[in-house]
XYZ file of C-alpha atoms in Angstrom:
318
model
C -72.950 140.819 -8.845
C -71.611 144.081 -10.140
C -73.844 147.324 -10.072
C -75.544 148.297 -13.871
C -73.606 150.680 -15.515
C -73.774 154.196 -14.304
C -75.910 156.691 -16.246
C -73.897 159.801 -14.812
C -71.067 160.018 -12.311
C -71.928 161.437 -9.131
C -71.207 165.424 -8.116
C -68.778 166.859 -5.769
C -68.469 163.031 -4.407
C -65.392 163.627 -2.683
C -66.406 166.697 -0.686
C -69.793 165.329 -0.071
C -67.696 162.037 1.967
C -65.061 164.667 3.503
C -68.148 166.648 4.714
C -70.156 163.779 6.304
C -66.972 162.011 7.175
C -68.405 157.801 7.354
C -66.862 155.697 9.863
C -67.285 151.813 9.901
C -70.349 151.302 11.631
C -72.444 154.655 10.840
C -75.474 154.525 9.724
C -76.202 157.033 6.700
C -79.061 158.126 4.636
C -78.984 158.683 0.924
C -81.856 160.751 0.527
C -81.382 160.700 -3.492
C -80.251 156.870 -4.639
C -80.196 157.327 -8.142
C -77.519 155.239 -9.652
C -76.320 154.533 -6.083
C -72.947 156.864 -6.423
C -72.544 158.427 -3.346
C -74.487 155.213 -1.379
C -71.753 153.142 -2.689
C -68.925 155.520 -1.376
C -70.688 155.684 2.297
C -70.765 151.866 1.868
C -66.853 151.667 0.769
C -65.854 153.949 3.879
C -67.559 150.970 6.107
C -70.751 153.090 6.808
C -75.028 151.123 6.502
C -76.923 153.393 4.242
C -80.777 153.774 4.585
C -81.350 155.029 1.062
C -84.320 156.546 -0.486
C -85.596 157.460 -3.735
C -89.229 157.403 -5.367
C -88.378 156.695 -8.799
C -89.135 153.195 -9.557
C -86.589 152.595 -12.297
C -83.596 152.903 -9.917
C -84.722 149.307 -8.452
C -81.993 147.555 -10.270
C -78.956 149.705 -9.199
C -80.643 149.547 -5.500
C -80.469 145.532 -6.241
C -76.720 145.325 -7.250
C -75.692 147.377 -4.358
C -77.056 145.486 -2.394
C -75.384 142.040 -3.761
C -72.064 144.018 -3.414
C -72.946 144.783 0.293
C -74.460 142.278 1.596
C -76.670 143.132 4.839
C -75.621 146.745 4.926
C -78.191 148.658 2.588
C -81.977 149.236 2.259
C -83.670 151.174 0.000
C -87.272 152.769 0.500
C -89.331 153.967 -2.126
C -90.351 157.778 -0.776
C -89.533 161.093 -1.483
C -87.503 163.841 1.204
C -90.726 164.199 2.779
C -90.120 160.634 4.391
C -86.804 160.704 5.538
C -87.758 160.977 9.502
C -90.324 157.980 9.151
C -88.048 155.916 6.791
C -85.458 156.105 9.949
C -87.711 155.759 12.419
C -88.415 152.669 11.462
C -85.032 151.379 10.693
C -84.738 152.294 14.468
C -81.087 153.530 14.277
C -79.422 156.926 15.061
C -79.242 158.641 11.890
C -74.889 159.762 11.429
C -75.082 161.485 8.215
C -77.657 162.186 5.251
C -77.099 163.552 1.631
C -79.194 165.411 -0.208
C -78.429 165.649 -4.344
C -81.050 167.326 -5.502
C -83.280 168.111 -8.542
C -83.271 165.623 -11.740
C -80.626 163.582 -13.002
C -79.054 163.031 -16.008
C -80.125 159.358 -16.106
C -83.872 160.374 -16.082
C -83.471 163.530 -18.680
C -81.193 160.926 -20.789
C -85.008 158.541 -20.820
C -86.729 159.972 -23.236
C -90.292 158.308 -22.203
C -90.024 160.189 -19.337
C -90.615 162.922 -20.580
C -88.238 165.528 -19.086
C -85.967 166.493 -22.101
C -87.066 169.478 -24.696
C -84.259 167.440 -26.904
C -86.144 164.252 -27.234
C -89.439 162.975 -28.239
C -91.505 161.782 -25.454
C -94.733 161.682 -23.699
C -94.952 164.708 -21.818
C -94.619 162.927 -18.052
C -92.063 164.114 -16.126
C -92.895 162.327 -13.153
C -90.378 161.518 -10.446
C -92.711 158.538 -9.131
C -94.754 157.701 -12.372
C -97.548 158.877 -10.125
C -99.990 161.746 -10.034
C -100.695 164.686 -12.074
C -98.146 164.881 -15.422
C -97.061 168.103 -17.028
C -99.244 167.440 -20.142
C -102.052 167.589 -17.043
C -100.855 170.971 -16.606
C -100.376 172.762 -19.772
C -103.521 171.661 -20.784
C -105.164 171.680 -17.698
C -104.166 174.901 -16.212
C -105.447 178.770 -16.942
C -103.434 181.350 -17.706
C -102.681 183.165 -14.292
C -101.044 180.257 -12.436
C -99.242 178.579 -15.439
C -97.881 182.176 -16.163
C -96.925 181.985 -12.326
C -95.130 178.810 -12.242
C -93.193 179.873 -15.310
C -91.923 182.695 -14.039
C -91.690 181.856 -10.034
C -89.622 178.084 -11.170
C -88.348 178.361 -14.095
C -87.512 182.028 -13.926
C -88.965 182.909 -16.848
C -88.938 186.942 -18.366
C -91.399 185.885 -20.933
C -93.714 183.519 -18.829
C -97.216 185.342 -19.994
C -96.433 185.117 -23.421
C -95.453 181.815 -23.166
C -98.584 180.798 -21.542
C -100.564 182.293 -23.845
C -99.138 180.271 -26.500
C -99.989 177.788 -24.716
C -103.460 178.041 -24.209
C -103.747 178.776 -27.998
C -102.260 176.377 -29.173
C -104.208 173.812 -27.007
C -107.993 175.080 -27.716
C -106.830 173.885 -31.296
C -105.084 170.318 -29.933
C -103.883 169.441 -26.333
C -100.446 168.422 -25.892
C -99.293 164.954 -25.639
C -95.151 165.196 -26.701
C -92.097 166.921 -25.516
C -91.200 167.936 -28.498
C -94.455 169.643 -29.760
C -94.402 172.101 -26.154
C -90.999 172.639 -26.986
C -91.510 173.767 -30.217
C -94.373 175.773 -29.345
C -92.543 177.625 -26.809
C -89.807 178.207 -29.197
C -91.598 180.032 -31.433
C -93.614 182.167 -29.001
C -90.375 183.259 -27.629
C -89.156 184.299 -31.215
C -86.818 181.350 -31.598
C -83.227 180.930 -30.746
C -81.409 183.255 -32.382
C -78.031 182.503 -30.918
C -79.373 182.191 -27.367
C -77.089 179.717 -24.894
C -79.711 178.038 -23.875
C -82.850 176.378 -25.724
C -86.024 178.674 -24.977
C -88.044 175.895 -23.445
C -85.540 175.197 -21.058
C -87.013 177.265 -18.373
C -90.223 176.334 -19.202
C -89.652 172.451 -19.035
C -87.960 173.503 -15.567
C -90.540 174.754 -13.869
C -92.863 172.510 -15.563
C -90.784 169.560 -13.972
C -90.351 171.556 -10.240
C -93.993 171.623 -9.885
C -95.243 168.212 -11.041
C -92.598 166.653 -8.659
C -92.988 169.526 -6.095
C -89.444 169.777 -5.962
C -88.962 173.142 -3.549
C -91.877 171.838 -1.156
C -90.110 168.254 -0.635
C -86.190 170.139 -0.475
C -87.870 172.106 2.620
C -89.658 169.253 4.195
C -86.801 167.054 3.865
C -84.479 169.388 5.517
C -87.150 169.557 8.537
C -87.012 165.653 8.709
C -83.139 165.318 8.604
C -82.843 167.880 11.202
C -85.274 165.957 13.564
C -84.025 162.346 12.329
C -80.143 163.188 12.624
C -78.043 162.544 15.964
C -76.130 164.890 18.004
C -72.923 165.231 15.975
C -74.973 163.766 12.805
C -73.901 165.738 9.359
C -76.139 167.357 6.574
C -74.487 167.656 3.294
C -76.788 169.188 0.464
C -75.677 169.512 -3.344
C -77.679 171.534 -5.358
C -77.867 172.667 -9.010
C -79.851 175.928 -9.248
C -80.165 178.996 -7.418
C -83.726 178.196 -5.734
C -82.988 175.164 -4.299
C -79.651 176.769 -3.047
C -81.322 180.027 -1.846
C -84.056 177.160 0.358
C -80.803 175.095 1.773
C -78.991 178.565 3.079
C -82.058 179.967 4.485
C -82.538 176.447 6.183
C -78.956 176.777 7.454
C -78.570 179.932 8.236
C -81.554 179.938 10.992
C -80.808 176.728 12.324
C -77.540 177.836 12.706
C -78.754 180.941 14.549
C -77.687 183.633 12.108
C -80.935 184.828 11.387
C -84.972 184.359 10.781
C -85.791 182.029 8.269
C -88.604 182.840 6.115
C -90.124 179.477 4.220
C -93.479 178.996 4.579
C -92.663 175.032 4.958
C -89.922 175.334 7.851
C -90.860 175.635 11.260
C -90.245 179.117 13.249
C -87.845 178.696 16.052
C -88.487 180.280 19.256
C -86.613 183.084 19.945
C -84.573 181.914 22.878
C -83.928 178.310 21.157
C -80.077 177.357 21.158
C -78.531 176.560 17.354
C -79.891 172.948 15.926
C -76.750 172.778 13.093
C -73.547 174.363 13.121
C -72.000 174.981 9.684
C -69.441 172.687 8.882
C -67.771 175.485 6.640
C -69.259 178.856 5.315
C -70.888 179.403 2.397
C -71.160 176.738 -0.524
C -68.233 175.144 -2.410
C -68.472 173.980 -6.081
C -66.853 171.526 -8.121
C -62.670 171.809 -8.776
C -61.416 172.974 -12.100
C -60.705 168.826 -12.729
C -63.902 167.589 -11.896
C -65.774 169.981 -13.735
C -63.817 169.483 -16.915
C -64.442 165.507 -16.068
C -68.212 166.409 -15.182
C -70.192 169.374 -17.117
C -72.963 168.799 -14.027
C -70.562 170.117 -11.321
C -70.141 173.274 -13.426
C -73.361 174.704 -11.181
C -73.325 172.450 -8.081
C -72.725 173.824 -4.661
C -72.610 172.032 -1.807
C -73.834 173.316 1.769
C -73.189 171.206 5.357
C -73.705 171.270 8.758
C -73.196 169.473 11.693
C -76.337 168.522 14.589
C -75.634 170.321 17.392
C -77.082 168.911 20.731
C -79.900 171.163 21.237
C -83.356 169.681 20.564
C -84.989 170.073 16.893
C -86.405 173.307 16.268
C -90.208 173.310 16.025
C -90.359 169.734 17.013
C -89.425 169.768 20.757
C -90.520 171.812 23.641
């Protein structure tokens, strides 16, 4: 059985293997199946992949992979947030996880799930398909936090005038489609006028981030691959916008000792605690002028990693 054809090629695959360098026998997790890209490479390189995911519609890529590796693969149904139970219970040292994080293409490409501003859906935009949807919060919400969502996830200039169109335009019918927030937004923020990007686009961002809690699983998952990984285990993390990438230095720039961290989800280390991850290389590296001309999506990726050092998790052992 061959694997369903892939809805988007995975980013910065090459460095992400080079970084958490598989051996035959390894046992990695995928903490972000999808389509099954970069499981598949950990598989090719002889590695058994734990991977997770907890969208429900990726169940028949996680069943060809499977087929094609026979014995080697498992997938659980969680988000980050589940990593260190999902391995406990394989009962195996963890060698290497990978993080690739935010939405994918495949699920902005559906339009019933509601994440594009480009197509007509229902306004979901749920990882899981369960709990709260964004149409819960635009019509749900008063003005003070969706202005603050707006403007703290999706970076928005205009987020209180965007919210009040909102609410406006909701006293008079509640929202139900992409399209109709999208064009509401569009006019409250005076159209396009030339602008590079479409003027929902920050607002269907943040929308998105907080019905999935996307930062608040990122931090937790770090946590739990820090505690689940092995002396000498590796962390690779790609990201795709600056605040998940400012969360995965801060993570690795503590644990590596460099300085304080300051997320209100990651444990505080004691002072006198030894390193937990040394950096594999500094800073982040992007995609190469190839793959980016093959790949639009690796045009803002950045990859971070780390190796486990020996010294006990922080926060999690005395």
């Amino acid at each position: 059985m061959t694997a369903p054809e892939a809805p988007h090629l995975p980013v910065l695959l090459d460095q992400v293997v080079e970084a958490l360098s598989p051996r035959p026998g390894d046992f990695m997790i995928d903490a972000t199946f999808g389509a099954g890209g970069y499981t598949r490479a950990l598989l090719a390189a002889g590695a058994d992949v734990l991977a997770l995911d907890r969208d429900p519609t990726v169940q028949p890529h996680a069943e060809a992979v499977a087929a094609d590796f026979p014995g080697r693969f498992t997938l659980v149904r969680t988000a980050f947030s589940g990593l260190a139970e999902a391995a406990e219970d394989a009962g195996r040292l963890v060698d290497g996880a990978v993080f690739d994080v935010g939405v994918s293409s495949m699920q902005i490409d559906e339009a019933d799930r509601g994440f594009s501003f480009l197509r007509d859906g229902p306004l979901d935009m749920r990882m899981s398909g369960e709990g709260p949807t964004a149409a819960d919060i635009v019509n749900g919400w008063e003005h003070g936090p969706l202005a603050h969502i707006l403007k703290q996830y999706g970076d928005e200039r205009q987020s209180g005038r965007v919210a009040t169109a909102i609410l406006r335009r909701r006293a008079e019918r509640l929202f139900a489609r992409t399209l109709d927030l999208a064009e509401v937004v569009e006019k409250a923020l005076g159209g396009r006028r030339g602008a590079p990007i479409h003027p929902a686009t920050r607002t269907f961002q943040a929308l998105r981030i907080a019905v999935n809690d996307e930062l608040g699983e990122l931090e937790k998952g770090l946590v739990a691959a820090e505690a689940a990984l092995r002396p000498g285990g590796r962390l690779a993390v790609v990201t795709f916008h600056s605040l998940e990438d400012r969360i995965v230095k801060a993570f690795l720039t503590e644990r590596s000792g460099a300085a304080p961290g300051g997320s209100r989800h990651l444990p505080q280390a004691p002072v006198a605690r030894a390193p937990s991850f040394d950096l594999i290389f500094k800073g982040a590296r992007g995609g190469t002028p190839d793959e980016v001309a093959a790949n639009p999506r690796a045009r803002s990726a950045k990859l971070r990693a780390a190796v486990r050092t020996d010294a006990p998790a922080w926060g999690l052992a005395a």
